[in-house]
Coordinates of N, CA and C in Angstrom, one line a residue:
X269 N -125.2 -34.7 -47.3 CA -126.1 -33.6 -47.1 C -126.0 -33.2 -45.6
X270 N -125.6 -32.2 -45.2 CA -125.6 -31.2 -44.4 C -126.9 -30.5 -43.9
X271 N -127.1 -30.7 -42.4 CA -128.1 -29.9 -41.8 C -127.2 -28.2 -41.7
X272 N -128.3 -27.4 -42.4 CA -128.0 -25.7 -42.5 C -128.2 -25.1 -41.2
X273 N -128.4 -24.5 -40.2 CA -129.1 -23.3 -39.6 C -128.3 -21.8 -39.7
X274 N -129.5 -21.3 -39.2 CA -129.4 -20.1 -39.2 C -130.1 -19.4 -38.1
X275 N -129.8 -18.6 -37.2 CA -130.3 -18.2 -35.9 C -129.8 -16.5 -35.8
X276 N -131.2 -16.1 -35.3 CA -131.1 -14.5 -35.2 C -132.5 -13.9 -34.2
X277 N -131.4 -13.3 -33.3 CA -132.5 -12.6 -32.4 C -132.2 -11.5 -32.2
X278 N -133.6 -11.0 -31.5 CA -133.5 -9.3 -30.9 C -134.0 -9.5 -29.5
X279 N -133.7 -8.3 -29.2 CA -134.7 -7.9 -27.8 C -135.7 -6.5 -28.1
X280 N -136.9 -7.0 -27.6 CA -138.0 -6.0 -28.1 C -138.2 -5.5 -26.9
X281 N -138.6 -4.2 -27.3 CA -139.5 -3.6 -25.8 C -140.7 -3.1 -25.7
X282 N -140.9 -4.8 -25.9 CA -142.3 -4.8 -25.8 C -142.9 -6.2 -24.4
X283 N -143.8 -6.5 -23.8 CA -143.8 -8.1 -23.2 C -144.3 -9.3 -24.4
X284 N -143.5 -10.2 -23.3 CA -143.4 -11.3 -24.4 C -144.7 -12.0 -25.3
X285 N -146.4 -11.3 -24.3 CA -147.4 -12.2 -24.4 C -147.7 -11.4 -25.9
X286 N -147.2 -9.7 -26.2 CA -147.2 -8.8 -27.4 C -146.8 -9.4 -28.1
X287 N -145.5 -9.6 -28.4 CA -144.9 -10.3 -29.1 C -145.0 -11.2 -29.9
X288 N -145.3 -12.4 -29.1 CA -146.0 -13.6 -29.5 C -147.3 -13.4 -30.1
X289 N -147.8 -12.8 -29.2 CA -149.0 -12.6 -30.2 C -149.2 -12.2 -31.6
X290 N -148.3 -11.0 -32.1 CA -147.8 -10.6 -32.9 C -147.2 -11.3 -34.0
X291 N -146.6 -12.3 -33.8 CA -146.3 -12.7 -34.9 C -147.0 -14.1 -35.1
X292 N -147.9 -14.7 -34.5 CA -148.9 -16.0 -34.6 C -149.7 -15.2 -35.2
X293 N -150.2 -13.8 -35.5 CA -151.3 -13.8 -35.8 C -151.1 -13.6 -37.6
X294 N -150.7 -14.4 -38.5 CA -151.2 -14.6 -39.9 C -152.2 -14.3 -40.7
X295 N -153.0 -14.0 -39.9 CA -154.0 -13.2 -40.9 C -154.3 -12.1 -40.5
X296 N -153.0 -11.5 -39.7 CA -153.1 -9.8 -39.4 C -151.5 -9.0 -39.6
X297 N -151.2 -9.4 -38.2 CA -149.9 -8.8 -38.4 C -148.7 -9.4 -39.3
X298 N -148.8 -10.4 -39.7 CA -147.4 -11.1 -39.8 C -146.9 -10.6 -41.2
X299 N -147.9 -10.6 -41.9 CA -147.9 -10.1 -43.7 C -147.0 -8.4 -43.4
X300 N -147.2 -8.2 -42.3 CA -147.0 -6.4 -42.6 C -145.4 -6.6 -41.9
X301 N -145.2 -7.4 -41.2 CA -143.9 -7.4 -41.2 C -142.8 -7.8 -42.1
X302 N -143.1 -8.5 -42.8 CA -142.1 -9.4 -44.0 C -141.6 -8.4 -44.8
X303 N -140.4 -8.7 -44.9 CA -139.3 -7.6 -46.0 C -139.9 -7.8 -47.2
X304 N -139.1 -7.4 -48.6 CA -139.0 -7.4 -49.9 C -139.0 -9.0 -50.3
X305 N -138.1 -9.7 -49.6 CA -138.0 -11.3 -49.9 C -139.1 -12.0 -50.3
X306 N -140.4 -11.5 -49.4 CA -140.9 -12.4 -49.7 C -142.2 -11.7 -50.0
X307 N -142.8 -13.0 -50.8 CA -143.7 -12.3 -52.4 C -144.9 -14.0 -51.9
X308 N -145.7 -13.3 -52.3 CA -147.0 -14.4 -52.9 C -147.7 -14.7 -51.6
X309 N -147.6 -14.0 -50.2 CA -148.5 -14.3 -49.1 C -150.1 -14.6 -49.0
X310 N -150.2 -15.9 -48.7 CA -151.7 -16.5 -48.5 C -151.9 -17.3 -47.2
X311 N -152.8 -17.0 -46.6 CA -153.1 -17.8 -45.4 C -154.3 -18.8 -45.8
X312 N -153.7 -20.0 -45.8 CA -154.7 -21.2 -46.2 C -155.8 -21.8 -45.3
X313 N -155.2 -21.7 -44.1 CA -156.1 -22.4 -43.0 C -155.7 -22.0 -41.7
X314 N -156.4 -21.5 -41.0 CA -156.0 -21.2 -39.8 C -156.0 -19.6 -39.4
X315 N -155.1 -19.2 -39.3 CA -154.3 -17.4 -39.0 C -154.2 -17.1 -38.1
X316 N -154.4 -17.7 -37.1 CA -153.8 -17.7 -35.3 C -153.2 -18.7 -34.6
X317 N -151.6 -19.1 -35.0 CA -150.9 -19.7 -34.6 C -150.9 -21.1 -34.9
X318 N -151.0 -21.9 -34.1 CA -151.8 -23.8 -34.1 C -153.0 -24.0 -35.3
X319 N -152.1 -24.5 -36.1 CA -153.6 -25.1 -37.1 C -153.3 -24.2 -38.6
X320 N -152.3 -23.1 -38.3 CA -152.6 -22.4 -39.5 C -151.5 -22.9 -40.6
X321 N -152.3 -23.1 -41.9 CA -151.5 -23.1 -42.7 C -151.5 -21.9 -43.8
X322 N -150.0 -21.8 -44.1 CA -149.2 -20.7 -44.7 C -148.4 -20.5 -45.9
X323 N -148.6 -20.0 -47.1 CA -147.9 -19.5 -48.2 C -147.2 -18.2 -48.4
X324 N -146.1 -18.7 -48.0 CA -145.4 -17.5 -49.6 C -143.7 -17.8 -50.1
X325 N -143.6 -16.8 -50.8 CA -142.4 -17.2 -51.5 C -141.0 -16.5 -51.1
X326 N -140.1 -17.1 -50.7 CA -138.7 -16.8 -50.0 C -138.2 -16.7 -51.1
X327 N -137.6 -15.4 -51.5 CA -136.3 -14.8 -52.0 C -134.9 -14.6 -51.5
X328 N -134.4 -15.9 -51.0 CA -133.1 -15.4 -50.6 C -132.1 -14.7 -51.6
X329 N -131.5 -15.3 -52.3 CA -130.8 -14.6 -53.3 C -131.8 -14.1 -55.1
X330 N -130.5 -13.3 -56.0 CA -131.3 -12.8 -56.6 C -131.8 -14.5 -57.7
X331 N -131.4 -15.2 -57.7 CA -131.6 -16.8 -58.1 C -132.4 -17.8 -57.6
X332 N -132.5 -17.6 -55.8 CA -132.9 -18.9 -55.6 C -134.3 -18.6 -54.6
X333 N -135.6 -18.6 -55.1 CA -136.9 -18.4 -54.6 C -137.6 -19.9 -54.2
X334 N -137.9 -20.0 -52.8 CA -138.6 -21.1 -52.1 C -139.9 -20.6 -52.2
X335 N -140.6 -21.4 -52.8 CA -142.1 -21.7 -52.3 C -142.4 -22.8 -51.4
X336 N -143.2 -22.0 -50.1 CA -143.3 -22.4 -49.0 C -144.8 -22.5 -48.2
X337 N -144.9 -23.8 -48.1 CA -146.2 -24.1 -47.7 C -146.1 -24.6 -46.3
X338 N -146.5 -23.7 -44.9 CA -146.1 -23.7 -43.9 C -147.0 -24.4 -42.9
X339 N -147.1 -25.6 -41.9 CA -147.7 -25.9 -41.2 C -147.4 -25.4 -39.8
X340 N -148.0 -25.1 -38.6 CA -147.5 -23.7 -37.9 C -148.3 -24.8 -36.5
X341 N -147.7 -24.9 -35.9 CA -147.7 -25.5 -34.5 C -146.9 -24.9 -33.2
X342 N -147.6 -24.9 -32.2 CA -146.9 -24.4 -30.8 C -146.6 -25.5 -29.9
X343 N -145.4 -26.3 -30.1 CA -145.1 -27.2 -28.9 C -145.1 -26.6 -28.0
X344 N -144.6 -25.6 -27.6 CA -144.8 -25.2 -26.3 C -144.8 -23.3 -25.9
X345 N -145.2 -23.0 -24.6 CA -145.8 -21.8 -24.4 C -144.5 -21.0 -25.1
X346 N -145.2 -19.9 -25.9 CA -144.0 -18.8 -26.5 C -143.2 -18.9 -27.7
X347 N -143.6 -20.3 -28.2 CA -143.0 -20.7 -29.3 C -143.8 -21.5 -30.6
X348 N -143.2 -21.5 -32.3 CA -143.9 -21.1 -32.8 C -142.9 -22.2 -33.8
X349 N -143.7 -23.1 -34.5 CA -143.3 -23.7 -35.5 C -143.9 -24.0 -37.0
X350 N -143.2 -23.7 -37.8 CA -143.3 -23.6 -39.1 C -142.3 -24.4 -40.2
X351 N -143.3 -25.5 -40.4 CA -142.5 -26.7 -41.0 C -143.2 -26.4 -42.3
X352 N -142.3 -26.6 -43.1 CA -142.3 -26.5 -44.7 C -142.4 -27.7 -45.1
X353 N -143.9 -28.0 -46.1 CA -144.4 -28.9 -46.9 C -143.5 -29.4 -47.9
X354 N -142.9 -28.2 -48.5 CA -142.5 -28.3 -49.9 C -140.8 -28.6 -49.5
X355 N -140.5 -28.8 -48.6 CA -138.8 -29.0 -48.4 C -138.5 -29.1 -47.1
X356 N -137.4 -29.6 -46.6 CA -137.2 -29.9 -45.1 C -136.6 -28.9 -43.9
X357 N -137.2 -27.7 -44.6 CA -137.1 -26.1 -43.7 C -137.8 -26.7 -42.5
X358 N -137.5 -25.7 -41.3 CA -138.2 -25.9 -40.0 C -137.9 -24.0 -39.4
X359 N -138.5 -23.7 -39.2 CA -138.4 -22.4 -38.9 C -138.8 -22.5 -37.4
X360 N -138.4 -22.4 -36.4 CA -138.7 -22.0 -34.8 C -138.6 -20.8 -34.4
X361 N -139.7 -20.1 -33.8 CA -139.7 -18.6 -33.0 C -140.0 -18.9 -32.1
X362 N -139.3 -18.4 -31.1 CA -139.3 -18.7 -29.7 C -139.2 -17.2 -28.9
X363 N -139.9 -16.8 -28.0 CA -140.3 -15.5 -27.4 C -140.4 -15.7 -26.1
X364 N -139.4 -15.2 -25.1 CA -139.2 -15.3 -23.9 C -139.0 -13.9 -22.9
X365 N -139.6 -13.6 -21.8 CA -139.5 -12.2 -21.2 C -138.1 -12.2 -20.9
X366 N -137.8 -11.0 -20.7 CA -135.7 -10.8 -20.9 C -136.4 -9.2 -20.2
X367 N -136.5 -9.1 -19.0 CA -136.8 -8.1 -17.8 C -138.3 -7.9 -17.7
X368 N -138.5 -6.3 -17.4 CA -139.8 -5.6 -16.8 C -140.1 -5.0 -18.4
X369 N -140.9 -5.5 -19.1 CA -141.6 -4.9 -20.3 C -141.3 -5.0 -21.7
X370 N -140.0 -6.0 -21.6 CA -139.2 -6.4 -22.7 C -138.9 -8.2 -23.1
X371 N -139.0 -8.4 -24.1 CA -138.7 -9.4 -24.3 C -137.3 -9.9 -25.3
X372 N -137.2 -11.3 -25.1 CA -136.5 -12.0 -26.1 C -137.1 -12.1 -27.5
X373 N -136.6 -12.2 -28.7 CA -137.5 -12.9 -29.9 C -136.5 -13.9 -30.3
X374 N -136.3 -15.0 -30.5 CA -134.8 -15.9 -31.3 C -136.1 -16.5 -32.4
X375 N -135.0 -16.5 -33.9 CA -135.7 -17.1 -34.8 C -134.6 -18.1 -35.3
X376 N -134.9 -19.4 -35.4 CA -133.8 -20.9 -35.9 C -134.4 -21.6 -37.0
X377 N -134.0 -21.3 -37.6 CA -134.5 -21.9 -39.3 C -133.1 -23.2 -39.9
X378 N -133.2 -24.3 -39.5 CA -133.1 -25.8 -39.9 C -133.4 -26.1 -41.4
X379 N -132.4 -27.1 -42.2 CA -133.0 -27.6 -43.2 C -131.6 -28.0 -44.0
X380 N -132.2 -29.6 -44.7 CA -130.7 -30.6 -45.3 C -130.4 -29.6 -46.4
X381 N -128.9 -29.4 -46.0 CA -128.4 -28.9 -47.4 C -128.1 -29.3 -48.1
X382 N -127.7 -28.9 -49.2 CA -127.1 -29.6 -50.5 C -125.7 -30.0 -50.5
X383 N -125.7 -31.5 -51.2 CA -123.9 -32.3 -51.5 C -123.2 -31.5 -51.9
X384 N -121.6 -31.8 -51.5 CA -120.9 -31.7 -52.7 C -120.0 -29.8 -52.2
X385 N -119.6 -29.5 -53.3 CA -119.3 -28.1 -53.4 C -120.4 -27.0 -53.5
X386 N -121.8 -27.4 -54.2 CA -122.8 -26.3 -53.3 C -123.1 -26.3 -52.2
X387 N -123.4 -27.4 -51.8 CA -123.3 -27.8 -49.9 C -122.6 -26.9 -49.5
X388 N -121.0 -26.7 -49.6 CA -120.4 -26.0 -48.7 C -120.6 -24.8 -48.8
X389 N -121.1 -24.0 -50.4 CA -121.4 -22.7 -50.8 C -122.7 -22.2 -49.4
X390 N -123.3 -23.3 -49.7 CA -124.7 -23.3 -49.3 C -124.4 -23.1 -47.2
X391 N -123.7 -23.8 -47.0 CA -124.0 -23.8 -45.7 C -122.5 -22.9 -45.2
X392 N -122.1 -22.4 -46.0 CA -121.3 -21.2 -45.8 C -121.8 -19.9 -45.6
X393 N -122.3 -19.6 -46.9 CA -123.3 -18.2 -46.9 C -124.7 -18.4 -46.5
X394 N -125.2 -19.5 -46.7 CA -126.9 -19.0 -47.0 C -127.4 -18.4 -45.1
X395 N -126.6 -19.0 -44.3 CA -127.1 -18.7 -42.8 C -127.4 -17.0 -42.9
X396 N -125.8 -16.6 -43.4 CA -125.9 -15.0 -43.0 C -127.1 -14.5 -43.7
X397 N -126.9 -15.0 -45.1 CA -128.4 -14.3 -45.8 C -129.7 -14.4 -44.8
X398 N -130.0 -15.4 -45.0 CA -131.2 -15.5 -44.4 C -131.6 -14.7 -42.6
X399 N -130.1 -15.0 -42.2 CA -129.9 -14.4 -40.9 C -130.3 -12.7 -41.0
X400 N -130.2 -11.9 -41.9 CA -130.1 -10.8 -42.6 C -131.7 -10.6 -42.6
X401 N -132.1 -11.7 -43.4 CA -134.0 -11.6 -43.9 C -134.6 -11.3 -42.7
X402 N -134.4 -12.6 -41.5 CA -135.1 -12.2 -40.4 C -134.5 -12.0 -39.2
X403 N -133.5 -11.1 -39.4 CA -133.2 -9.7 -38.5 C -133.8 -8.5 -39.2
X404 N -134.4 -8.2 -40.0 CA -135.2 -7.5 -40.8 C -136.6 -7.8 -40.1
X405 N -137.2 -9.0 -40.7 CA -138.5 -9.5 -39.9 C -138.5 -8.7 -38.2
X406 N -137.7 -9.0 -37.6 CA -137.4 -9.0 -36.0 C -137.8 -7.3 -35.9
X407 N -136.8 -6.3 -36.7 CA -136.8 -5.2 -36.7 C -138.4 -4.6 -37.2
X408 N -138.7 -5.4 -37.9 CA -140.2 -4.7 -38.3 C -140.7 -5.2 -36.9
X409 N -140.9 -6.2 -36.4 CA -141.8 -7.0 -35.4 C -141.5 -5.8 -34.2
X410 N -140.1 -5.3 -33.7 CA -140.3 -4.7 -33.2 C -141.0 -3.3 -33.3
X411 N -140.2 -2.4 -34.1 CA -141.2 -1.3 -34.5 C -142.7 -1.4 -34.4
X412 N -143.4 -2.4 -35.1 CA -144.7 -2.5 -35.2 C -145.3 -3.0 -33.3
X413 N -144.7 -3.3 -32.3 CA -145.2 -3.6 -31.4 C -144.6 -2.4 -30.1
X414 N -143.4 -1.9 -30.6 CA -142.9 -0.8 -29.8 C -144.1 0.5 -29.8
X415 N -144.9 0.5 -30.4 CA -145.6 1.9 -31.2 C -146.3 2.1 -29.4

């Protein structure tokens, strides 16, 4: 079994403290940014970053849907963690200033793949997919903070 990642960032023009804000806040913005993929959004506990816990359902392909129950912690300033209950996903957002009024956003999503010949399917394709979902995520994050 194979550790997966998948890593995708933008630069927003917006500052970093926007940004961040922006996507910690789960019981406001974060639902309006999420593509088509994902279905069944509930905020269980929390909705501002540290403490919140999080549902919904990842559609990566037209076959394989995660339901994801997310515990959401900030090790450290600008960054944003979302560990999955239901499987050994780790999702990290990390938002760092990148000049005068613009920021960095990187998103790194972790998690054991599968043995064998899906293993390799899996950790061949599934990065770019997902890479795809949230470079979408990013592109809404922007727009919605560019306004």
């Amino acid at each position: 079994m194979a550790q997966v990642e998948a890593t995708t960032e933008r630069i927003i023009a917006a500052d970093a403290e926007t940004v961040f804000d922006t996507l910690a806040d789960y019981s406001g913005a974060r639902e309006k940014l999420l593509p088509e993929h994902f279905s069944a959004y509930e905020v269980r506990e929390g909705g501002d970053g540290e403490g919140t816990l999080v549902h919904w359902k990842l559609q990566a392909t037209s076959k394989r849907v995660r339901d994801c129950l997310l515990e959401v912690t900030e090790p450290t300033d600008g960054q944003l963690v979302e560990k999955d209950r239901n499987s050994s996903m780790v999702t990290t957002w990390t938002v760092t200033p990148a000049g005068e009024g613009k920021s960095r956003a990187v998103v790194t999503t972790v998690w054991n793949g599968a043995g064998g010949i899906g293993g390799f399917f899996e950790k061949t394709f599934a990065p770019k997919g997902l890479g795809r979902i949230y470079d979408a995520v990013l592109a809404n994050l922007a727009a919605h903070v560019e306004k």
